[in-house]
Short mmCIF file of C-alpha atoms and ligand atoms in Angstrom, two decimals:
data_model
loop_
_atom_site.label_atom_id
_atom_site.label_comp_id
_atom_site.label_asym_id
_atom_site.label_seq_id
_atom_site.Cartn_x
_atom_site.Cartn_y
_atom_site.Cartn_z
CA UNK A 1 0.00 0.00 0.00
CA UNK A 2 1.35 3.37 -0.70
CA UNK A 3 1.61 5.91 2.06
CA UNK A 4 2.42 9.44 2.19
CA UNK A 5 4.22 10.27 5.70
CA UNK A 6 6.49 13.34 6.01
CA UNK A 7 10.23 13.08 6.73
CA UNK A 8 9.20 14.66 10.27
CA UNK A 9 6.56 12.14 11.27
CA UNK A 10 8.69 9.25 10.26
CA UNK A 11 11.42 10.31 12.54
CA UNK A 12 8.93 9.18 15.55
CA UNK A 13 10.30 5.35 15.31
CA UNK A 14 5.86 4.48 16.70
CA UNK A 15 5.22 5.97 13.09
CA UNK A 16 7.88 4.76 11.38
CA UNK A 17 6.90 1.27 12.61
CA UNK A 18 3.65 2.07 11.55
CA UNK A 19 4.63 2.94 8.38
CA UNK A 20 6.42 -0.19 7.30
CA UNK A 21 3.69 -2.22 8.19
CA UNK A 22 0.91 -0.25 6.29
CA UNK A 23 3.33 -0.41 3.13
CA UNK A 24 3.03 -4.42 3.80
CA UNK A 25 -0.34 -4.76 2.78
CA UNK A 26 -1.21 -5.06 -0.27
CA UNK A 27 -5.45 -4.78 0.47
CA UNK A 28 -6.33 -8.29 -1.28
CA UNK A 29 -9.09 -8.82 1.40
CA UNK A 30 -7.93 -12.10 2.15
CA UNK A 31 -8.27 -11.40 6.25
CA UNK A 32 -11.65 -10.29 5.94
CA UNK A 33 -12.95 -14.06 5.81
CA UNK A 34 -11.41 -14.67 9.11
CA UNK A 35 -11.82 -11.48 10.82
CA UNK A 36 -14.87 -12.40 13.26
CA UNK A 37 -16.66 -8.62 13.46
CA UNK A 38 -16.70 -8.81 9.54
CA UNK A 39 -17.85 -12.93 9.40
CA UNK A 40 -20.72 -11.10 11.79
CA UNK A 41 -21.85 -8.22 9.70
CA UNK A 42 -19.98 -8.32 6.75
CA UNK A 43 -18.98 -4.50 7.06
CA UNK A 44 -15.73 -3.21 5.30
CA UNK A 45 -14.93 -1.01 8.02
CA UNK A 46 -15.24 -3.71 10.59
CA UNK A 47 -12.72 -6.08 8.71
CA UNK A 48 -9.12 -5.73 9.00
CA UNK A 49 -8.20 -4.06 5.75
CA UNK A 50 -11.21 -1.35 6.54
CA UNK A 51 -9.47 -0.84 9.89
CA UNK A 52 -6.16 -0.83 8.37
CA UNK A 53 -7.27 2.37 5.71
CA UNK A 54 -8.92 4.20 9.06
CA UNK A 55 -5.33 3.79 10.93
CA UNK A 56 -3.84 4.68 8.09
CA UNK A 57 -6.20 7.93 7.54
CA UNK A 58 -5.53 8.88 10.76
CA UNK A 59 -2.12 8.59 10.90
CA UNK A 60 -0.66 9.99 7.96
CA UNK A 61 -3.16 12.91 8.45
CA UNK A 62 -1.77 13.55 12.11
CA UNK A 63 -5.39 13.97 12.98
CA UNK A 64 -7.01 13.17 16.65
CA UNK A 65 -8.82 10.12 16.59
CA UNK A 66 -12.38 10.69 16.07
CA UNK A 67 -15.43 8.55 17.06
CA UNK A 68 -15.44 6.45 14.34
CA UNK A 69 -12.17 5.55 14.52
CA UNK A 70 -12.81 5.12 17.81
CA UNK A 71 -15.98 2.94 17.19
CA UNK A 72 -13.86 0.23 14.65
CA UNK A 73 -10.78 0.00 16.72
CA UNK A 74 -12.87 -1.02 19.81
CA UNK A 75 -14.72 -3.48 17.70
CA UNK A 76 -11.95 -5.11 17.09
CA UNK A 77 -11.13 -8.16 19.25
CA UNK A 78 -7.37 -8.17 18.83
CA UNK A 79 -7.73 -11.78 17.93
CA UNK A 80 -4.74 -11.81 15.70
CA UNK A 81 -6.88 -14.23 13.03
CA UNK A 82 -5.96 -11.79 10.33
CA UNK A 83 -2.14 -11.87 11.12
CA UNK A 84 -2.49 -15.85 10.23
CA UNK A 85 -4.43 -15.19 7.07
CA UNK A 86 -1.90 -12.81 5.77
CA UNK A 87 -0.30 -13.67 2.78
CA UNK A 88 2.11 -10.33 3.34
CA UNK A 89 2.90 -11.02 7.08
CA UNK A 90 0.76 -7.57 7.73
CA UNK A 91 2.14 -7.17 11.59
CA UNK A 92 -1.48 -6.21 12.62
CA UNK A 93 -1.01 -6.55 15.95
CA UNK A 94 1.58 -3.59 16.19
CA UNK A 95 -0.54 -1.96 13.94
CA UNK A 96 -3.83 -1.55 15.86
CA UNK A 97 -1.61 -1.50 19.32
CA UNK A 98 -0.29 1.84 17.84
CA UNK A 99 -3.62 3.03 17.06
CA UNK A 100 -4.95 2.28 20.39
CA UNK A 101 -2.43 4.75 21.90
CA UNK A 102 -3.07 6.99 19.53
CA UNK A 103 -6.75 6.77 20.44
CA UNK A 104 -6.04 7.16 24.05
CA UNK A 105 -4.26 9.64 23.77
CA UNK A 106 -6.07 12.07 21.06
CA UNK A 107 -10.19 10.53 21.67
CA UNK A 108 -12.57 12.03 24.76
CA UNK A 109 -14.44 9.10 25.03
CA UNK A 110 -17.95 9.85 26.37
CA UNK A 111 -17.89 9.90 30.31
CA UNK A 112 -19.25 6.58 30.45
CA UNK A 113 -17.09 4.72 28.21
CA UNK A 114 -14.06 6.32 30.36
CA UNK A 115 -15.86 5.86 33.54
CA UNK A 116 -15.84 2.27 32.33
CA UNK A 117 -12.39 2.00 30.88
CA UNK A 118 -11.18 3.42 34.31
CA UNK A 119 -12.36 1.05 35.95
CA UNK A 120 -11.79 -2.28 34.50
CA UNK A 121 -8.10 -0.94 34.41
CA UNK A 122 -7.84 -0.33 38.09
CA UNK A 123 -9.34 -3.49 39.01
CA UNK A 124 -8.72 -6.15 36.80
CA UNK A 125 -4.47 -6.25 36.99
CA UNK A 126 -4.58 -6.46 40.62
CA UNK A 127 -5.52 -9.90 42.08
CA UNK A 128 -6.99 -8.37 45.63
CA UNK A 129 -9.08 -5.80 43.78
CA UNK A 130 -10.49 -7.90 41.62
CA UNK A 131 -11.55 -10.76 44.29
CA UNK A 132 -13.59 -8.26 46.01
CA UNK A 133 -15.35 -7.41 42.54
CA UNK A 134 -15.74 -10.81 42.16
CA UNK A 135 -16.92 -10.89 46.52
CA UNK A 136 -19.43 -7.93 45.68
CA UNK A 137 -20.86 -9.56 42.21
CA UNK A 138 -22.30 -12.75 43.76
CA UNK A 139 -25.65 -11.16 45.71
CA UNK A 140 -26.12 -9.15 42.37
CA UNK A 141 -25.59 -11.75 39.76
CA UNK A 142 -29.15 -13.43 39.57
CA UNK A 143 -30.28 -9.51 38.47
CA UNK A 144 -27.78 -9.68 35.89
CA UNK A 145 -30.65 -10.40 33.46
CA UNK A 146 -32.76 -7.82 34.63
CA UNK A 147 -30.03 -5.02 34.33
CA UNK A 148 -29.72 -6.26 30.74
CA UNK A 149 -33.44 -5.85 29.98
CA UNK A 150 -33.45 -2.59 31.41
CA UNK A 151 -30.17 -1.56 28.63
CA UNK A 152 -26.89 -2.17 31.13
CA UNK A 153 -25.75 -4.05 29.01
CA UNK A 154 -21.84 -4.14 30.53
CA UNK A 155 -23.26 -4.53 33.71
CA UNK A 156 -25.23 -7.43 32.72
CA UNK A 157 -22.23 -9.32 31.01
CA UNK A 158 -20.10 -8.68 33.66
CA UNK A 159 -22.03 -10.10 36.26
CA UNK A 160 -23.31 -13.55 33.78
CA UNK A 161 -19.63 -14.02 33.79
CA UNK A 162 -18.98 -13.76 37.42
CA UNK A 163 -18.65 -17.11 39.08
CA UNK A 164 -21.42 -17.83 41.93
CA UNK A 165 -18.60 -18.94 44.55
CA UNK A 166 -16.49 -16.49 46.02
CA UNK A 167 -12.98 -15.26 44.91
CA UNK A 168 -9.84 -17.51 46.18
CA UNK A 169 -6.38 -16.84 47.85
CA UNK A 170 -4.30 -16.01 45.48
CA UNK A 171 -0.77 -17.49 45.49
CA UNK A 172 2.57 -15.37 47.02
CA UNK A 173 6.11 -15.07 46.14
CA UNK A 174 7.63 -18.48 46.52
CA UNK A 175 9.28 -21.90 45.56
CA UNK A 176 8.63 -25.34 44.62
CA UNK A 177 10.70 -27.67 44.71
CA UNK A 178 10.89 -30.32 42.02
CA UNK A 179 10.04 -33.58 43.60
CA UNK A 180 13.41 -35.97 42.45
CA UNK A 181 16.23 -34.79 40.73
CA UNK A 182 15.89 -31.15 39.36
CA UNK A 183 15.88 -31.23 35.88
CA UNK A 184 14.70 -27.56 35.04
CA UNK A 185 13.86 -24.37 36.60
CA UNK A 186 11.08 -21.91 35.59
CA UNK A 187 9.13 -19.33 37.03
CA UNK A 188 5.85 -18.92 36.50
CA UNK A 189 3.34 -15.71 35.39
CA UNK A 190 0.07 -16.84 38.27
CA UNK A 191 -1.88 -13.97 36.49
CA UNK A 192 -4.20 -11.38 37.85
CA UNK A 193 -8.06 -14.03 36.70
CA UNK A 194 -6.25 -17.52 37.62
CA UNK A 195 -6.28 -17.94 41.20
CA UNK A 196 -9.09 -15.50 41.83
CA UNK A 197 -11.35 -17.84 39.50
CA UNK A 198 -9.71 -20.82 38.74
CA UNK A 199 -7.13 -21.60 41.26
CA UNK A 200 -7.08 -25.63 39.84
CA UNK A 201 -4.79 -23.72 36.93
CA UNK A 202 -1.63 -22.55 38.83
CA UNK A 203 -2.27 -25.82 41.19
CA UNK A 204 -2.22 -28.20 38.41
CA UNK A 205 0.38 -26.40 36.46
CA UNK A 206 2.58 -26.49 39.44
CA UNK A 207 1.75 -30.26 40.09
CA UNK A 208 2.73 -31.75 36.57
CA UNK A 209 6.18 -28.94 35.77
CA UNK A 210 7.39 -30.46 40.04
CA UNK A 211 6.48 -34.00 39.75
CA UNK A 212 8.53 -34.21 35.84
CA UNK A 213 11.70 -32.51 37.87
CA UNK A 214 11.04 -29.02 37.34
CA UNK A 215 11.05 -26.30 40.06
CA UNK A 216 8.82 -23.47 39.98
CA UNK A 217 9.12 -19.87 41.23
CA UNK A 218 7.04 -17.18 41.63
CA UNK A 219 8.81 -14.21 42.00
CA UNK A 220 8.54 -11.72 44.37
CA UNK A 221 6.99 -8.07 42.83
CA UNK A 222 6.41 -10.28 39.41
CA UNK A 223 2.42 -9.11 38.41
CA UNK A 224 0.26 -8.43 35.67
CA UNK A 225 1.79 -8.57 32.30
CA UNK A 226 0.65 -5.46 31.68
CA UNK A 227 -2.18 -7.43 28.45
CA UNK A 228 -5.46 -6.01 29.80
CA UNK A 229 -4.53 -2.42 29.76
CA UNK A 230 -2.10 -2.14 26.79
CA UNK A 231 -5.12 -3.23 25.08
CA UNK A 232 -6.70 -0.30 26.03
CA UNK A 233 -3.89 2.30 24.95
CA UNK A 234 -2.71 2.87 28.08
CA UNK A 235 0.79 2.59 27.22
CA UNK A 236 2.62 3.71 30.03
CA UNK A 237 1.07 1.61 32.45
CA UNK A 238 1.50 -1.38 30.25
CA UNK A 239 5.11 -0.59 29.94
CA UNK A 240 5.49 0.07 33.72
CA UNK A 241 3.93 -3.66 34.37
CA UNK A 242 6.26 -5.24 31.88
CA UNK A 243 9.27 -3.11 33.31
CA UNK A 244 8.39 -4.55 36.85
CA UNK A 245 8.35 -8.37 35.45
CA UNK A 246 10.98 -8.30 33.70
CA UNK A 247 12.94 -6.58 37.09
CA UNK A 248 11.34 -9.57 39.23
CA UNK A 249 12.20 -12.57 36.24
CA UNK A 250 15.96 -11.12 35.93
CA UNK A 251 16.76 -11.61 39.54
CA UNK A 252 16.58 -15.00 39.18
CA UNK A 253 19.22 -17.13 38.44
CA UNK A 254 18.90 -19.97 36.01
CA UNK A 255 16.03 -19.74 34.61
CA UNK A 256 15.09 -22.63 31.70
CA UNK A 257 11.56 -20.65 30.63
CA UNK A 258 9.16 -18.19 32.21
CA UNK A 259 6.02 -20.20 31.84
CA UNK A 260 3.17 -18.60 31.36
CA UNK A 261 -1.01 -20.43 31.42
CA UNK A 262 -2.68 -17.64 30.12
CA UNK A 263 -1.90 -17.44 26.85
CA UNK A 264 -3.15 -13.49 26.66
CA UNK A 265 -0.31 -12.96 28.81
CA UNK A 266 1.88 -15.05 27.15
CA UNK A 267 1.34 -13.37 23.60
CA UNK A 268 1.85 -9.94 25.44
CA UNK A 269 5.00 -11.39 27.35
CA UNK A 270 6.37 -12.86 24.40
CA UNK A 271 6.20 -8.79 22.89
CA UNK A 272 8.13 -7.25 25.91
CA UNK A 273 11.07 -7.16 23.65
CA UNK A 274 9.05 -5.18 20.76
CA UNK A 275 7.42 -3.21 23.60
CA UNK A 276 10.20 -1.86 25.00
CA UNK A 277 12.65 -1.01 22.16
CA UNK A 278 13.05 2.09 22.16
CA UNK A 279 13.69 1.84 26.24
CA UNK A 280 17.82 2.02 26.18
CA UNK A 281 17.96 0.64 29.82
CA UNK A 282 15.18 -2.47 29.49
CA UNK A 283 15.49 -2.99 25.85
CA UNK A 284 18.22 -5.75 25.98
CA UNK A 285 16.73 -7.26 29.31
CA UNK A 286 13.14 -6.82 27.57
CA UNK A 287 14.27 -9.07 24.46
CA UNK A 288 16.06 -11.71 26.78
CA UNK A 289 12.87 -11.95 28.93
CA UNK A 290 10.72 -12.06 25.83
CA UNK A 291 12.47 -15.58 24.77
CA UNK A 292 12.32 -16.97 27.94
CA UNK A 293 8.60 -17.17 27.78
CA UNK A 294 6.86 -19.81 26.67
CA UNK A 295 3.16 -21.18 26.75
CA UNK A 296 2.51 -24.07 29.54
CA UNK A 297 1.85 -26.82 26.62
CA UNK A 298 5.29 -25.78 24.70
CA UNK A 299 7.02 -26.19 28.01
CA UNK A 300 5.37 -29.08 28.78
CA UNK A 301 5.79 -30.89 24.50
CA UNK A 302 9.62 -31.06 25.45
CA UNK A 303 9.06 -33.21 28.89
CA UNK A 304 8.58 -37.21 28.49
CA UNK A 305 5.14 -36.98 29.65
CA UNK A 306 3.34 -40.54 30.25
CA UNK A 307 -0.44 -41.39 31.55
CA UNK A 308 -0.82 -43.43 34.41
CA UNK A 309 -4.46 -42.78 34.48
CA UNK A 310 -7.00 -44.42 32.05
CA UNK A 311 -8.52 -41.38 30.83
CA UNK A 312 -9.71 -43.36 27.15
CA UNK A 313 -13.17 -42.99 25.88
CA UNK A 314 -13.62 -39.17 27.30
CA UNK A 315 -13.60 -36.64 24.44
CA UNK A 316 -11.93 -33.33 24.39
CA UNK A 317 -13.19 -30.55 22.38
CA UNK A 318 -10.12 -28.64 22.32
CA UNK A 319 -11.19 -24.78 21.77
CA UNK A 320 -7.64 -23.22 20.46
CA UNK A 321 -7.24 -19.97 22.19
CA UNK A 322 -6.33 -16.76 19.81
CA UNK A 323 -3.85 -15.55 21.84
CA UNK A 324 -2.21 -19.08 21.49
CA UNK A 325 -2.77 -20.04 17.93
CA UNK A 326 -2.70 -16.82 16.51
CA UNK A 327 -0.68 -14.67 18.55
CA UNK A 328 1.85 -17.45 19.25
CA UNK A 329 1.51 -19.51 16.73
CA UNK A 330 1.04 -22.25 19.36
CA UNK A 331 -0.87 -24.87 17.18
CA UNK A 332 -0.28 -28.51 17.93
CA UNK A 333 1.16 -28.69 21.27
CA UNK A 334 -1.92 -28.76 23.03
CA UNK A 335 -3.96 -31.47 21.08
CA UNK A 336 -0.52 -33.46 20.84
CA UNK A 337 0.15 -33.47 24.45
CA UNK A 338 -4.09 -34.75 25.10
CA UNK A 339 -3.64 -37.24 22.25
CA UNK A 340 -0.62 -38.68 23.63
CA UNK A 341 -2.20 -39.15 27.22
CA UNK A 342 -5.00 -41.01 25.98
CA UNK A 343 -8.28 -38.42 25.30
CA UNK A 344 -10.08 -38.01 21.80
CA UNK A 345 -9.62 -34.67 21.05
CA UNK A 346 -11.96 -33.19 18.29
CA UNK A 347 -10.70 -29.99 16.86
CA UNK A 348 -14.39 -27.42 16.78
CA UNK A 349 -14.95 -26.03 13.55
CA UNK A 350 -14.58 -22.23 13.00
CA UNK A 351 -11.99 -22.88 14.90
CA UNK A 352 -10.04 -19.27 13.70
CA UNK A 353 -12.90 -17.73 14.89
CA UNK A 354 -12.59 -15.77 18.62
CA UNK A 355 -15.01 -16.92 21.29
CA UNK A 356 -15.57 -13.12 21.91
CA UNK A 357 -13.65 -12.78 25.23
CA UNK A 358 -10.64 -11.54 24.23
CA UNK A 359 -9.49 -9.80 27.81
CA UNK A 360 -11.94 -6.95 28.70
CA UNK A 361 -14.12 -6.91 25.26
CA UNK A 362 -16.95 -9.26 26.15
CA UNK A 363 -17.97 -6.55 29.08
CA UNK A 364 -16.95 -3.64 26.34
CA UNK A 365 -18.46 -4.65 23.60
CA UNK A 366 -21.42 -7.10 25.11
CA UNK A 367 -23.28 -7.74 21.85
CA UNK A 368 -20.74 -8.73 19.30
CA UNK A 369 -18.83 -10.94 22.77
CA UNK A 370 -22.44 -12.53 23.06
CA UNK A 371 -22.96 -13.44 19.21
CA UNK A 372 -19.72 -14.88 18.94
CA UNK A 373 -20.13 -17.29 22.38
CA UNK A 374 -23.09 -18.27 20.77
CA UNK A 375 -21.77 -19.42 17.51
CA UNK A 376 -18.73 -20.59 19.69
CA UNK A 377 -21.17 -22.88 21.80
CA UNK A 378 -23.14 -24.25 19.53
CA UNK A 379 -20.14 -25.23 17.31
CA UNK A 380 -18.61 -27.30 20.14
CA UNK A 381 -22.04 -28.41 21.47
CA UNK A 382 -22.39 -30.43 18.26
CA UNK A 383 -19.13 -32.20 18.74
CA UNK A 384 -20.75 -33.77 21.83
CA UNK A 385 -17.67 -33.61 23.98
CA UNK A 386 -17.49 -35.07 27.71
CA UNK A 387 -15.47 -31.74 28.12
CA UNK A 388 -13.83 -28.36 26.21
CA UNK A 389 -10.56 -26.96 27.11
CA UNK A 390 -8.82 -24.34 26.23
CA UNK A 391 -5.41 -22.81 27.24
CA UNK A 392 -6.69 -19.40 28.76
CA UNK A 393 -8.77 -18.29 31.78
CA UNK A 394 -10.70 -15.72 29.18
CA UNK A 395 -11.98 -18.44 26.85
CA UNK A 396 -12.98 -20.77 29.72
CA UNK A 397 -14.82 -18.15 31.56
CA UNK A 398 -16.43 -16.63 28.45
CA UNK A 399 -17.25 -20.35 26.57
CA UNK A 400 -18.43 -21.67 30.27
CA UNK A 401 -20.59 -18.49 30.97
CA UNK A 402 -22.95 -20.04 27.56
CA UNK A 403 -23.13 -24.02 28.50
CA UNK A 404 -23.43 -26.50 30.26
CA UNK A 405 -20.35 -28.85 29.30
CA UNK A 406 -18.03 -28.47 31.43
CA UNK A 407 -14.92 -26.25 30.52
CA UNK A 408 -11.35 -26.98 31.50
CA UNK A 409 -7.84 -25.79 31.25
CA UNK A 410 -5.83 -28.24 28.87
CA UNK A 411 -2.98 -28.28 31.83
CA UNK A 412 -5.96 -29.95 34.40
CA UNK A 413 -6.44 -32.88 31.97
CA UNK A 414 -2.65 -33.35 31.15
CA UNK A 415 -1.81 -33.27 35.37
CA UNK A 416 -4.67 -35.16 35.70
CA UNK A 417 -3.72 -37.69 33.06
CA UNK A 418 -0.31 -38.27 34.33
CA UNK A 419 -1.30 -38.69 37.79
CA UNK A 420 -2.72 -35.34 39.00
CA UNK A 421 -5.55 -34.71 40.80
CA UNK A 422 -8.76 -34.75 39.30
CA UNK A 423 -9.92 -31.32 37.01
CA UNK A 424 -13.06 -29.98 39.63
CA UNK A 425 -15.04 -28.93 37.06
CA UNK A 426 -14.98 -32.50 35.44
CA UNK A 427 -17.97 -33.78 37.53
CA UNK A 428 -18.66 -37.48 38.47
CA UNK A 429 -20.68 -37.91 35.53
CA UNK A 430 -17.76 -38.23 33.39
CA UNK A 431 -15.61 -41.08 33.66
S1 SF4 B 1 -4.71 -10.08 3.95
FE1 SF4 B 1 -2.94 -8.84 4.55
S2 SF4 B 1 -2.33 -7.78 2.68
FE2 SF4 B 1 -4.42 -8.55 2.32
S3 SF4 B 1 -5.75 -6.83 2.98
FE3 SF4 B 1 -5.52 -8.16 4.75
S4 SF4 B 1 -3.79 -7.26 5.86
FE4 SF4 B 1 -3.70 -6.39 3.79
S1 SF4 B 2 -7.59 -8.78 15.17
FE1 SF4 B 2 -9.40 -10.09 14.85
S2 SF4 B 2 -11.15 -8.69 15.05
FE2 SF4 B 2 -9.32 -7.41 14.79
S3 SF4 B 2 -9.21 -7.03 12.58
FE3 SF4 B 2 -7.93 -8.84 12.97
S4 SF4 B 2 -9.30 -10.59 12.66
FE4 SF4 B 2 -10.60 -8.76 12.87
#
């Protein structure tokens, strides 16, 4: 694509970045097929390439963002499924990341919308915050329907995909041993969603990496990968949290892999090294980090993993996150590793398509979150799995909030499979 940037804008390296990727695409449409707002409503400026010409527009014009820029960007999931369809390697992601701060920082939202945005970014990335959200949701959550009948729409998805038991402890600063001979050492990202909702992720992560030789950390003043709010535009904050990880990760010696179970966070953490630069004094450190980093299942492909419990006949409908196969490419890992242990895994059709979580859009942007769990659920539902998993907190939580299958991180079944205990969501109904 031809562009038209000055000699002065292009000396901001954002801009130049920007630049090189725009030229990249050469506006076949290809992306538009798997872009999920477009599969939806089949309009232009909801597809990739129609988002690409508004960044574009806005850009090279050095205008403020305006509302409908505004309106498209947010639309957009950041689901990466274009960035796979590519035949020009468009770098998408960097693309709409830059627009995002450019939207922050040139858009006045209306006072709801930043009332809103506010919010979700003060809570969310901080574990204790966000279990007393979660505390304060349960009495409301049976009028969750009633708020959306009345037009609350955010309020209403939020509290559908609250969980009806309270928040748990989330886990501190500290070791674990490998049981045997230590093989490896990692430390792992627990997440700001995991062990307030799901604490049977970090547990069962934990159990499999110690029992095959490998000792886990958590490091001290290591937090939120800074995913949710970079999202958002809110740049510096997102660099401050990946400044402060990749602080806590470098104090420790000998690392093998920072492993990560979320794989929003791990598509993020895999960027710190993009992220950061232009930053003289993290830049190196930020790169180094960045390799480290590797999805749970990755870690886990490279271990000689065998079952010792019978898990045959109970079929796996293995929902592959975006973050994971999109953002990290992270394809065959996951089905490879269930295979291997014993369950039928089905692959769901659409599969490129986002289940409409996609960190804080299903409360953002509640209708086009709501359509796409619904053609999510109904795809899997006709597989007629015993159980989905997926390798991310959002897609369980969003998926689980439409069903009544039970949905599972893919790390329960493998500890489970190779003598773990038990995934809690499983039920005694199966197996
Ligand atoms: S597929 Fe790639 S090159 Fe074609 S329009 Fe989409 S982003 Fe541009
Ligand atoms: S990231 Fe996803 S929603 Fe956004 S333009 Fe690409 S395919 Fe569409």
């Amino acid at each position: 694509m031809q562009t038209n940037f000055t000699l002065a804008q292009l000396a901001d390296p954002h801009v130049a970045e920007a630049e090189k990727i725009l030229r990249a695409c050469v506006h076949c449409g290809f992306c538009t097929a798997t872009c999920p707002t477009y599969v939806l409503d089949g309009n232009e400026l909801d597809s990739p390439r129609g988002r690409i010409y508004l960044i574009k527009d806005m850009l090279e014009h050095d205008r403020p963002a305006d509302a409908e820029v505004a309106l498209h960007i947010d639309r957009c999931l950041s689901c990466l499924a274009c960035m796979t369809t590519c035949p020009s390697g468009v770098h998408y992601m960097h693309l709409v990341d830059h627009a995002r701060v450019h939207i922050e920082g040139t858009y006045r939202r209306p006072p709801v919308e930043r009332f809103m945005r506010a919010l979700l970014a003060w809570l969310l990335p901080h574990p204790r915050r966000f279990a007393l959200a979660v505390l304060a949701a349960i009495p409301a959550k049976p009028f969750g329907p009633l708020a959306g009948a009345l037009g609350f729409k955010r309020l209403a998805a939020m509290l559908q995909l609250a969980p009806w038991r309270g928040p748990h402890r989330t886990l501190g600063p500290q070791v674990y041993p490998a049981v045997g001979p230590r093989k490896g050492r990692v430390a792992l990202l627990a997440g700001c969603a995991n062990d307030v909702l799901a604490p049977q992720i970090n547990a069962s992560t934990i159990a499999v990496l110690t029992r095959h030789g490998i000792e886990v950390v958590l490091a001290q003043h290591a937090g939120c990968c800074g995913s949710l709010v970079h999202h958002m535009g809110r740049e510096a904050e997102a660099l401050d949290r990946a400044r402060a990880n990749i602080d806590a990760w470098s104090a420790i010696d000998g690392l093998d892999a920072i492993v990560i179970n979320t794989s929003g966070c791990g598509t993020t953490v895999k960027d710190y090294g993009f992220m950061l630069r232009t930053d003289r004094a993290y830049a190196e450190r930020a790169g180094r980090i960045a390799s480290l980093a590797k999805d749970i299942s990755e870690y886990l492909a490279a271990l000689p993993l065998e079952a010792t419990q019978n898990v045959a006949g109970l079929t796996v409908a293995y929902h592959a996150a975006c973050s994971l196969q999109h953002g990290q490419r992270v394809i065959g890992q996951p089905k490879q590793l269930l295979t291997k242990l014993g369950f039928t895994v089905k692959d769901v059709p659409e599969g490129h398509l986002c289940c409409g979580s996609a960190g804080t859009y299903n409360i953002l942007q509640p209708d086009y979150a709501r359509r796409l769990r619904e053609r999510k659920v109904r795809t899997i539902e006709r597989l007629r799995p015993d159980v989905i998993a997926a390798g991310n907190i959002g897609c369980i939580t969003q998926i689980a909030a439409g069903t009544e299958l039970p949905a599972v991180h893919t790390v329960e079944l493998i500890d489970w499979a190779t003598g773990g205990s038990r995934p809690p969501r499983l039920g005694s109904s199966v197996l």
